[in-house]
mmCIF file of C-alpha atoms in Angstrom:
data_model
loop_
_atom_site.group_PDB
_atom_site.id
_atom_site.type_symbol
_atom_site.label_atom_id
_atom_site.label_comp_id
_atom_site.label_asym_id
_atom_site.label_seq_id
_atom_site.Cartn_x
_atom_site.Cartn_y
_atom_site.Cartn_z
ATOM 1 C CA GLN G 1 0.000 0.000 0.000
ATOM 2 C CA GLN G 2 1.655 3.166 -1.241
ATOM 3 C CA GLN G 3 0.641 5.889 1.191
ATOM 4 C CA VAL G 4 2.537 8.669 -0.562
ATOM 5 C CA LYS G 5 2.310 8.803 -4.344
ATOM 6 C CA GLN G 6 4.873 10.864 -6.241
ATOM 7 C CA SER G 7 4.974 12.011 -9.850
ATOM 8 C CA PRO G 8 6.562 12.239 -12.294
ATOM 9 C CA GLN G 9 9.062 9.408 -12.071
ATOM 10 C CA SER G 10 11.553 11.423 -14.112
ATOM 11 C CA LEU G 11 11.703 15.010 -15.252
ATOM 12 C CA ILE G 12 13.909 16.913 -17.673
ATOM 13 C CA VAL G 13 13.936 20.694 -17.408
ATOM 14 C CA GLN G 14 15.937 23.309 -19.227
ATOM 15 C CA LYS G 15 18.333 25.462 -17.227
ATOM 16 C CA GLY G 16 16.486 28.456 -15.843
ATOM 17 C CA GLY G 17 13.110 26.744 -16.004
ATOM 18 C CA ILE G 18 10.746 25.706 -13.225
ATOM 19 C CA SER G 19 10.810 22.102 -11.987
ATOM 20 C CA ILE G 20 7.593 20.852 -10.414
ATOM 21 C CA ILE G 21 7.213 17.559 -8.553
ATOM 22 C CA ASN G 22 3.893 16.461 -7.079
ATOM 23 C CA CYS G 23 2.921 14.216 -4.194
ATOM 24 C CA ALA G 24 -0.379 12.988 -2.812
ATOM 25 C CA TYR G 25 -0.970 11.279 0.510
ATOM 26 C CA GLU G 26 -3.746 9.186 2.014
ATOM 27 C CA ASN G 27 -3.206 9.225 5.768
ATOM 28 C CA THR G 28 -4.873 12.319 7.253
ATOM 29 C CA ALA G 29 -2.841 11.864 10.437
ATOM 30 C CA PHE G 30 0.311 12.986 8.604
ATOM 31 C CA ASP G 31 1.357 16.405 9.847
ATOM 32 C CA TYR G 32 4.900 16.863 8.613
ATOM 33 C CA PHE G 33 5.854 16.902 4.934
ATOM 34 C CA PRO G 34 9.545 17.140 4.039
ATOM 35 C CA TRP G 35 11.325 16.969 0.722
ATOM 36 C CA TYR G 36 14.670 15.254 0.407
ATOM 37 C CA GLN G 37 17.351 15.589 -2.247
ATOM 38 C CA GLN G 38 19.634 12.673 -3.015
ATOM 39 C CA PHE G 39 22.766 12.744 -5.151
ATOM 40 C CA PRO G 40 24.309 9.496 -6.460
ATOM 41 C CA GLY G 41 26.255 7.673 -3.777
ATOM 42 C CA LYS G 42 24.920 9.916 -1.007
ATOM 43 C CA GLY G 43 22.172 9.715 1.542
ATOM 44 C CA PRO G 44 19.003 11.798 1.229
ATOM 45 C CA ALA G 45 19.403 15.322 2.580
ATOM 46 C CA LEU G 46 16.565 17.449 3.926
ATOM 47 C CA LEU G 47 15.753 20.239 1.500
ATOM 48 C CA ILE G 48 12.632 21.907 2.831
ATOM 49 C CA ALA G 49 9.635 20.876 4.939
ATOM 50 C CA ILE G 50 6.145 22.110 5.708
ATOM 51 C CA ARG G 51 3.506 21.608 8.381
ATOM 52 C CA PRO G 52 -0.186 21.553 7.354
ATOM 53 C CA ASP G 53 -1.033 24.840 9.064
ATOM 54 C CA VAL G 54 0.450 26.817 6.145
ATOM 55 C CA SER G 55 -0.222 26.541 2.416
ATOM 56 C CA GLU G 56 3.204 27.566 1.172
ATOM 57 C CA LYS G 57 6.792 27.704 2.339
ATOM 58 C CA LYS G 58 9.656 29.225 0.418
ATOM 59 C CA GLU G 59 13.386 28.861 0.972
ATOM 60 C CA GLY G 60 15.504 30.447 -1.721
ATOM 61 C CA ARG G 61 14.630 28.866 -5.067
ATOM 62 C CA PHE G 62 12.655 26.040 -3.432
ATOM 63 C CA THR G 63 8.946 26.327 -2.598
ATOM 64 C CA ILE G 64 6.514 23.810 -1.154
ATOM 65 C CA SER G 65 2.852 24.288 -1.972
ATOM 66 C CA PHE G 66 0.432 22.419 0.286
ATOM 67 C CA ASN G 67 -3.258 21.687 -0.296
ATOM 68 C CA LYS G 68 -4.707 20.065 2.808
ATOM 69 C CA SER G 69 -8.196 19.477 1.426
ATOM 70 C CA ALA G 70 -6.819 17.725 -1.656
ATOM 71 C CA LYS G 71 -4.147 15.926 0.385
ATOM 72 C CA GLN G 72 -1.497 17.047 -2.069
ATOM 73 C CA PHE G 73 1.771 18.914 -1.877
ATOM 74 C CA SER G 74 4.344 19.879 -4.435
ATOM 75 C CA LEU G 75 7.914 21.087 -4.763
ATOM 76 C CA HIS G 76 8.725 23.935 -7.111
ATOM 77 C CA ILE G 77 12.333 24.659 -8.030
ATOM 78 C CA MET G 78 12.652 28.079 -9.626
ATOM 79 C CA ASP G 79 15.501 29.001 -11.986
ATOM 80 C CA SER G 80 16.573 25.336 -12.109
ATOM 81 C CA GLN G 81 20.326 24.779 -12.385
ATOM 82 C CA PRO G 82 22.413 21.781 -13.529
ATOM 83 C CA GLY G 83 23.544 21.381 -9.910
ATOM 84 C CA ASP G 84 19.913 20.638 -8.992
ATOM 85 C CA SER G 85 20.087 17.396 -10.999
ATOM 86 C CA ALA G 86 19.365 14.718 -8.393
ATOM 87 C CA THR G 87 16.625 12.410 -7.173
ATOM 88 C CA TYR G 88 13.950 14.119 -5.108
ATOM 89 C CA PHE G 89 11.767 12.367 -2.573
ATOM 90 C CA CYS G 90 8.685 13.672 -0.879
ATOM 91 C CA ALA G 91 7.835 12.178 2.476
ATOM 92 C CA ALA G 92 5.262 12.379 5.236
ATOM 93 C CA SER G 93 5.161 11.528 8.896
ATOM 94 C CA VAL G 94 3.330 12.062 12.144
ATOM 95 C CA MET G 95 5.132 14.199 14.702
ATOM 96 C CA ARG G 96 5.014 12.576 18.114
ATOM 97 C CA SER G 97 5.594 14.786 21.125
ATOM 98 C CA ASN G 98 7.698 12.249 22.981
ATOM 99 C CA PHE G 99 9.890 10.988 20.215
ATOM 100 C CA GLY G 100 9.761 13.636 17.527
ATOM 101 C CA ASN G 101 9.217 12.152 14.118
ATOM 102 C CA GLU G 102 7.535 8.876 13.697
ATOM 103 C CA LYS G 103 8.721 6.951 10.661
ATOM 104 C CA LEU G 104 9.010 8.807 7.385
ATOM 105 C CA THR G 105 6.893 7.375 4.594
ATOM 106 C CA PHE G 106 8.607 8.213 1.341
ATOM 107 C CA GLY G 107 7.306 8.755 -2.146
ATOM 108 C CA THR G 108 8.855 6.752 -4.957
ATOM 109 C CA GLY G 109 11.264 9.494 -6.035
ATOM 110 C CA THR G 110 11.681 11.753 -9.061
ATOM 111 C CA ARG G 111 14.866 11.781 -11.048
ATOM 112 C CA LEU G 112 15.394 15.411 -12.095
ATOM 113 C CA THR G 113 17.782 16.323 -14.892
ATOM 114 C CA ILE G 114 18.516 19.956 -15.702
ATOM 115 C CA ILE G 115 19.898 20.414 -19.196
ATOM 116 C CA PRO G 116 21.950 23.466 -20.249
ATOM 117 C CA ASP H 1 33.283 15.436 11.749
ATOM 118 C CA THR H 2 30.662 13.506 9.771
ATOM 119 C CA ALA H 3 27.258 13.799 11.452
ATOM 120 C CA VAL H 4 26.001 10.264 10.707
ATOM 121 C CA SER H 5 28.673 7.815 9.682
ATOM 122 C CA GLN H 6 28.188 4.249 8.492
ATOM 123 C CA THR H 7 30.704 1.507 7.944
ATOM 124 C CA PRO H 8 31.419 -0.147 5.682
ATOM 125 C CA LYS H 9 30.432 1.862 2.613
ATOM 126 C CA TYR H 10 30.472 -1.219 0.408
ATOM 127 C CA LEU H 11 29.915 -4.838 1.378
ATOM 128 C CA VAL H 12 30.051 -7.775 -1.028
ATOM 129 C CA THR H 13 29.368 -11.176 0.460
ATOM 130 C CA GLN H 14 28.130 -14.633 -0.403
ATOM 131 C CA MET H 15 24.696 -16.018 0.264
ATOM 132 C CA GLY H 16 24.353 -17.571 3.681
ATOM 133 C CA ASN H 17 26.961 -15.375 5.344
ATOM 134 C CA ASP H 18 26.346 -13.171 8.391
ATOM 135 C CA LYS H 19 27.346 -9.519 8.244
ATOM 136 C CA SER H 20 27.071 -6.345 10.334
ATOM 137 C CA ILE H 21 26.771 -2.673 9.474
ATOM 138 C CA LYS H 22 27.691 -0.046 12.027
ATOM 139 C CA CYS H 23 26.302 3.450 12.461
ATOM 140 C CA GLU H 24 27.331 6.322 14.699
ATOM 141 C CA GLN H 25 25.910 9.835 15.037
ATOM 142 C CA ASN H 26 27.537 12.798 16.749
ATOM 143 C CA LEU H 27 24.519 15.113 16.588
ATOM 144 C CA GLY H 28 23.190 14.312 20.052
ATOM 145 C CA HIS H 29 19.952 13.023 18.515
ATOM 146 C CA ASP H 30 17.728 10.719 20.526
ATOM 147 C CA THR H 31 16.272 8.635 17.713
ATOM 148 C CA MET H 32 18.087 6.493 15.171
ATOM 149 C CA TYR H 33 16.757 4.528 12.206
ATOM 150 C CA TRP H 34 17.623 1.973 9.583
ATOM 151 C CA TYR H 35 16.128 2.431 6.124
ATOM 152 C CA LYS H 36 16.478 0.172 3.095
ATOM 153 C CA GLN H 37 16.679 1.573 -0.431
ATOM 154 C CA ASP H 38 15.993 -1.004 -3.112
ATOM 155 C CA SER H 39 17.168 -1.091 -6.718
ATOM 156 C CA LYS H 40 14.282 1.159 -7.745
ATOM 157 C CA LYS H 41 15.407 3.692 -5.144
ATOM 158 C CA PHE H 42 12.370 3.132 -2.950
ATOM 159 C CA LEU H 43 13.139 4.004 0.689
ATOM 160 C CA LYS H 44 11.441 2.011 3.431
ATOM 161 C CA ILE H 45 11.928 2.089 7.165
ATOM 162 C CA MET H 46 13.137 -1.057 8.889
ATOM 163 C CA PHE H 47 13.722 -0.077 12.517
ATOM 164 C CA SER H 48 13.879 2.900 14.816
ATOM 165 C CA TYR H 49 15.368 3.257 18.279
ATOM 166 C CA ASN H 50 14.852 6.023 20.806
ATOM 167 C CA ASN H 51 17.410 6.199 23.606
ATOM 168 C CA LYS H 52 18.377 2.559 23.018
ATOM 169 C CA GLU H 53 14.753 1.401 23.059
ATOM 170 C CA LEU H 54 13.235 -0.252 19.985
ATOM 171 C CA ILE H 55 10.305 1.885 18.831
ATOM 172 C CA ILE H 56 9.546 0.737 15.309
ATOM 173 C CA ASN H 57 10.035 -2.728 13.882
ATOM 174 C CA GLU H 58 8.503 -2.947 10.445
ATOM 175 C CA THR H 59 7.809 -6.223 8.707
ATOM 176 C CA VAL H 60 11.427 -7.250 8.458
ATOM 177 C CA PRO H 61 12.644 -10.874 8.464
ATOM 178 C CA ASN H 62 14.024 -11.836 11.861
ATOM 179 C CA ARG H 63 17.351 -12.499 10.145
ATOM 180 C CA PHE H 64 17.788 -8.737 10.638
ATOM 181 C CA SER H 65 18.631 -7.776 14.200
ATOM 182 C CA PRO H 66 19.360 -4.188 15.210
ATOM 183 C CA LYS H 67 21.294 -3.345 18.330
ATOM 184 C CA SER H 68 21.773 0.012 20.021
ATOM 185 C CA PRO H 69 24.502 -0.044 22.679
ATOM 186 C CA ASP H 70 23.960 3.652 23.391
ATOM 187 C CA LYS H 71 21.933 6.447 21.850
ATOM 188 C CA ALA H 72 24.784 7.453 19.526
ATOM 189 C CA HIS H 73 25.153 4.016 17.943
ATOM 190 C CA LEU H 74 22.840 1.718 16.043
ATOM 191 C CA ASN H 75 24.157 -1.408 14.401
ATOM 192 C CA LEU H 76 22.446 -3.849 12.065
ATOM 193 C CA HIS H 77 23.319 -7.519 11.995
ATOM 194 C CA ILE H 78 22.049 -9.712 9.188
ATOM 195 C CA ASN H 79 22.109 -13.493 9.392
ATOM 196 C CA SER H 80 21.962 -15.977 6.526
ATOM 197 C CA LEU H 81 22.144 -13.354 3.803
ATOM 198 C CA GLU H 82 19.940 -13.832 0.740
ATOM 199 C CA LEU H 83 20.163 -12.426 -2.784
ATOM 200 C CA GLY H 84 17.109 -10.267 -2.080
ATOM 201 C CA ASP H 85 18.935 -8.497 0.733
ATOM 202 C CA SER H 86 21.058 -6.675 -1.834
ATOM 203 C CA ALA H 87 20.258 -2.985 -1.398
ATOM 204 C CA VAL H 88 21.601 0.230 0.050
ATOM 205 C CA TYR H 89 21.045 0.485 3.786
ATOM 206 C CA PHE H 90 20.846 3.946 5.304
ATOM 207 C CA CYS H 91 21.222 4.879 8.913
ATOM 208 C CA ALA H 92 19.585 8.118 10.044
ATOM 209 C CA SER H 93 19.029 10.086 13.216
ATOM 210 C CA SER H 94 16.593 12.751 14.316
ATOM 211 C CA ARG H 95 15.527 14.959 17.172
ATOM 212 C CA GLY H 96 12.172 16.584 16.571
ATOM 213 C CA SER H 97 11.653 17.228 12.897
ATOM 214 C CA GLY H 98 14.154 16.454 10.190
ATOM 215 C CA TYR H 99 16.272 13.414 9.674
ATOM 216 C CA THR H 100 19.999 13.350 8.983
ATOM 217 C CA PHE H 101 20.976 10.371 6.855
ATOM 218 C CA GLY H 102 24.316 8.657 6.568
ATOM 219 C CA SER H 103 25.821 8.085 3.145
ATOM 220 C CA GLY H 104 24.665 4.472 3.010
ATOM 221 C CA THR H 105 26.099 0.962 2.871
ATOM 222 C CA ARG H 106 25.738 -0.773 -0.468
ATOM 223 C CA LEU H 107 25.265 -4.467 0.275
ATOM 224 C CA THR H 108 25.670 -6.922 -2.587
ATOM 225 C CA VAL H 109 24.906 -10.569 -1.975
ATOM 226 C CA VAL H 110 26.319 -12.953 -4.587
#
Protein backbone atom coordinates (compact mmCIF):
# COMPACT_ATOMS: atom_id res chain seq x y z
CA GLN A 1 0.00 0.00 0.00
CA GLN A 2 1.66 3.17 -1.24
CA GLN A 3 0.64 5.89 1.19
CA VAL A 4 2.54 8.67 -0.56
CA LYS A 5 2.31 8.80 -4.34
CA GLN A 6 4.87 10.86 -6.24
CA SER A 7 4.97 12.01 -9.85
CA PRO A 8 6.56 12.24 -12.29
CA GLN A 9 9.06 9.41 -12.07
CA SER A 10 11.55 11.42 -14.11
CA LEU A 11 11.70 15.01 -15.25
CA ILE A 12 13.91 16.91 -17.67
CA VAL A 13 13.94 20.69 -17.41
CA GLN A 14 15.94 23.31 -19.23
CA LYS A 15 18.33 25.46 -17.23
CA GLY A 16 16.49 28.46 -15.84
CA GLY A 17 13.11 26.74 -16.00
CA ILE A 18 10.75 25.71 -13.22
CA SER A 19 10.81 22.10 -11.99
CA ILE A 20 7.59 20.85 -10.41
CA ILE A 21 7.21 17.56 -8.55
CA ASN A 22 3.89 16.46 -7.08
CA CYS A 23 2.92 14.22 -4.19
CA ALA A 24 -0.38 12.99 -2.81
CA TYR A 25 -0.97 11.28 0.51
CA GLU A 26 -3.75 9.19 2.01
CA ASN A 27 -3.21 9.23 5.77
CA THR A 28 -4.87 12.32 7.25
CA ALA A 29 -2.84 11.86 10.44
CA PHE A 30 0.31 12.99 8.60
CA ASP A 31 1.36 16.40 9.85
CA TYR A 32 4.90 16.86 8.61
CA PHE A 33 5.85 16.90 4.93
CA PRO A 34 9.55 17.14 4.04
CA TRP A 35 11.33 16.97 0.72
CA TYR A 36 14.67 15.25 0.41
CA GLN A 37 17.35 15.59 -2.25
CA GLN A 38 19.63 12.67 -3.02
CA PHE A 39 22.77 12.74 -5.15
CA PRO A 40 24.31 9.50 -6.46
CA GLY A 41 26.25 7.67 -3.78
CA LYS A 42 24.92 9.92 -1.01
CA GLY A 43 22.17 9.71 1.54
CA PRO A 44 19.00 11.80 1.23
CA ALA A 45 19.40 15.32 2.58
CA LEU A 46 16.56 17.45 3.93
CA LEU A 47 15.75 20.24 1.50
CA ILE A 48 12.63 21.91 2.83
CA ALA A 49 9.63 20.88 4.94
CA ILE A 50 6.15 22.11 5.71
CA ARG A 51 3.51 21.61 8.38
CA PRO A 52 -0.19 21.55 7.35
CA ASP A 53 -1.03 24.84 9.06
CA VAL A 54 0.45 26.82 6.14
CA SER A 55 -0.22 26.54 2.42
CA GLU A 56 3.20 27.57 1.17
CA LYS A 57 6.79 27.70 2.34
CA LYS A 58 9.66 29.23 0.42
CA GLU A 59 13.39 28.86 0.97
CA GLY A 60 15.50 30.45 -1.72
CA ARG A 61 14.63 28.87 -5.07
CA PHE A 62 12.65 26.04 -3.43
CA THR A 63 8.95 26.33 -2.60
CA ILE A 64 6.51 23.81 -1.15
CA SER A 65 2.85 24.29 -1.97
CA PHE A 66 0.43 22.42 0.29
CA ASN A 67 -3.26 21.69 -0.30
CA LYS A 68 -4.71 20.07 2.81
CA SER A 69 -8.20 19.48 1.43
CA ALA A 70 -6.82 17.72 -1.66
CA LYS A 71 -4.15 15.93 0.39
CA GLN A 72 -1.50 17.05 -2.07
CA PHE A 73 1.77 18.91 -1.88
CA SER A 74 4.34 19.88 -4.44
CA LEU A 75 7.91 21.09 -4.76
CA HIS A 76 8.73 23.94 -7.11
CA ILE A 77 12.33 24.66 -8.03
CA MET A 78 12.65 28.08 -9.63
CA ASP A 79 15.50 29.00 -11.99
CA SER A 80 16.57 25.34 -12.11
CA GLN A 81 20.33 24.78 -12.38
CA PRO A 82 22.41 21.78 -13.53
CA GLY A 83 23.54 21.38 -9.91
CA ASP A 84 19.91 20.64 -8.99
CA SER A 85 20.09 17.40 -11.00
CA ALA A 86 19.36 14.72 -8.39
CA THR A 87 16.62 12.41 -7.17
CA TYR A 88 13.95 14.12 -5.11
CA PHE A 89 11.77 12.37 -2.57
CA CYS A 90 8.69 13.67 -0.88
CA ALA A 91 7.83 12.18 2.48
CA ALA A 92 5.26 12.38 5.24
CA SER A 93 5.16 11.53 8.90
CA VAL A 94 3.33 12.06 12.14
CA MET A 95 5.13 14.20 14.70
CA ARG A 96 5.01 12.58 18.11
CA SER A 97 5.59 14.79 21.12
CA ASN A 98 7.70 12.25 22.98
CA PHE A 99 9.89 10.99 20.21
CA GLY A 100 9.76 13.64 17.53
CA ASN A 101 9.22 12.15 14.12
CA GLU A 102 7.53 8.88 13.70
CA LYS A 103 8.72 6.95 10.66
CA LEU A 104 9.01 8.81 7.39
CA THR A 105 6.89 7.37 4.59
CA PHE A 106 8.61 8.21 1.34
CA GLY A 107 7.31 8.76 -2.15
CA THR A 108 8.85 6.75 -4.96
CA GLY A 109 11.26 9.49 -6.04
CA THR A 110 11.68 11.75 -9.06
CA ARG A 111 14.87 11.78 -11.05
CA LEU A 112 15.39 15.41 -12.09
CA THR A 113 17.78 16.32 -14.89
CA ILE A 114 18.52 19.96 -15.70
CA ILE A 115 19.90 20.41 -19.20
CA PRO A 116 21.95 23.47 -20.25
CA ASP B 1 33.28 15.44 11.75
CA THR B 2 30.66 13.51 9.77
CA ALA B 3 27.26 13.80 11.45
CA VAL B 4 26.00 10.26 10.71
CA SER B 5 28.67 7.82 9.68
CA GLN B 6 28.19 4.25 8.49
CA THR B 7 30.70 1.51 7.94
CA PRO B 8 31.42 -0.15 5.68
CA LYS B 9 30.43 1.86 2.61
CA TYR B 10 30.47 -1.22 0.41
CA LEU B 11 29.92 -4.84 1.38
CA VAL B 12 30.05 -7.77 -1.03
CA THR B 13 29.37 -11.18 0.46
CA GLN B 14 28.13 -14.63 -0.40
CA MET B 15 24.70 -16.02 0.26
CA GLY B 16 24.35 -17.57 3.68
CA ASN B 17 26.96 -15.37 5.34
CA ASP B 18 26.35 -13.17 8.39
CA LYS B 19 27.35 -9.52 8.24
CA SER B 20 27.07 -6.34 10.33
CA ILE B 21 26.77 -2.67 9.47
CA LYS B 22 27.69 -0.05 12.03
CA CYS B 23 26.30 3.45 12.46
CA GLU B 24 27.33 6.32 14.70
CA GLN B 25 25.91 9.83 15.04
CA ASN B 26 27.54 12.80 16.75
CA LEU B 27 24.52 15.11 16.59
CA GLY B 28 23.19 14.31 20.05
CA HIS B 29 19.95 13.02 18.51
CA ASP B 30 17.73 10.72 20.53
CA THR B 31 16.27 8.64 17.71
CA MET B 32 18.09 6.49 15.17
CA TYR B 33 16.76 4.53 12.21
CA TRP B 34 17.62 1.97 9.58
CA TYR B 35 16.13 2.43 6.12
CA LYS B 36 16.48 0.17 3.10
CA GLN B 37 16.68 1.57 -0.43
CA ASP B 38 15.99 -1.00 -3.11
CA SER B 39 17.17 -1.09 -6.72
CA LYS B 40 14.28 1.16 -7.74
CA LYS B 41 15.41 3.69 -5.14
CA PHE B 42 12.37 3.13 -2.95
CA LEU B 43 13.14 4.00 0.69
CA LYS B 44 11.44 2.01 3.43
CA ILE B 45 11.93 2.09 7.17
CA MET B 46 13.14 -1.06 8.89
CA PHE B 47 13.72 -0.08 12.52
CA SER B 48 13.88 2.90 14.82
CA TYR B 49 15.37 3.26 18.28
CA ASN B 50 14.85 6.02 20.81
CA ASN B 51 17.41 6.20 23.61
CA LYS B 52 18.38 2.56 23.02
CA GLU B 53 14.75 1.40 23.06
CA LEU B 54 13.23 -0.25 19.98
CA ILE B 55 10.31 1.88 18.83
CA ILE B 56 9.55 0.74 15.31
CA ASN B 57 10.04 -2.73 13.88
CA GLU B 58 8.50 -2.95 10.44
CA THR B 59 7.81 -6.22 8.71
CA VAL B 60 11.43 -7.25 8.46
CA PRO B 61 12.64 -10.87 8.46
CA ASN B 62 14.02 -11.84 11.86
CA ARG B 63 17.35 -12.50 10.15
CA PHE B 64 17.79 -8.74 10.64
CA SER B 65 18.63 -7.78 14.20
CA PRO B 66 19.36 -4.19 15.21
CA LYS B 67 21.29 -3.34 18.33
CA SER B 68 21.77 0.01 20.02
CA PRO B 69 24.50 -0.04 22.68
CA ASP B 70 23.96 3.65 23.39
CA LYS B 71 21.93 6.45 21.85
CA ALA B 72 24.78 7.45 19.53
CA HIS B 73 25.15 4.02 17.94
CA LEU B 74 22.84 1.72 16.04
CA ASN B 75 24.16 -1.41 14.40
CA LEU B 76 22.45 -3.85 12.07
CA HIS B 77 23.32 -7.52 11.99
CA ILE B 78 22.05 -9.71 9.19
CA ASN B 79 22.11 -13.49 9.39
CA SER B 80 21.96 -15.98 6.53
CA LEU B 81 22.14 -13.35 3.80
CA GLU B 82 19.94 -13.83 0.74
CA LEU B 83 20.16 -12.43 -2.78
CA GLY B 84 17.11 -10.27 -2.08
CA ASP B 85 18.94 -8.50 0.73
CA SER B 86 21.06 -6.67 -1.83
CA ALA B 87 20.26 -2.98 -1.40
CA VAL B 88 21.60 0.23 0.05
CA TYR B 89 21.05 0.48 3.79
CA PHE B 90 20.85 3.95 5.30
CA CYS B 91 21.22 4.88 8.91
CA ALA B 92 19.59 8.12 10.04
CA SER B 93 19.03 10.09 13.22
CA SER B 94 16.59 12.75 14.32
CA ARG B 95 15.53 14.96 17.17
CA GLY B 96 12.17 16.58 16.57
CA SER B 97 11.65 17.23 12.90
CA GLY B 98 14.15 16.45 10.19
CA TYR B 99 16.27 13.41 9.67
CA THR B 100 20.00 13.35 8.98
CA PHE B 101 20.98 10.37 6.85
CA GLY B 102 24.32 8.66 6.57
CA SER B 103 25.82 8.09 3.15
CA GLY B 104 24.67 4.47 3.01
CA THR B 105 26.10 0.96 2.87
CA ARG B 106 25.74 -0.77 -0.47
CA LEU B 107 25.27 -4.47 0.27
CA THR B 108 25.67 -6.92 -2.59
CA VAL B 109 24.91 -10.57 -1.97
CA VAL B 110 26.32 -12.95 -4.59
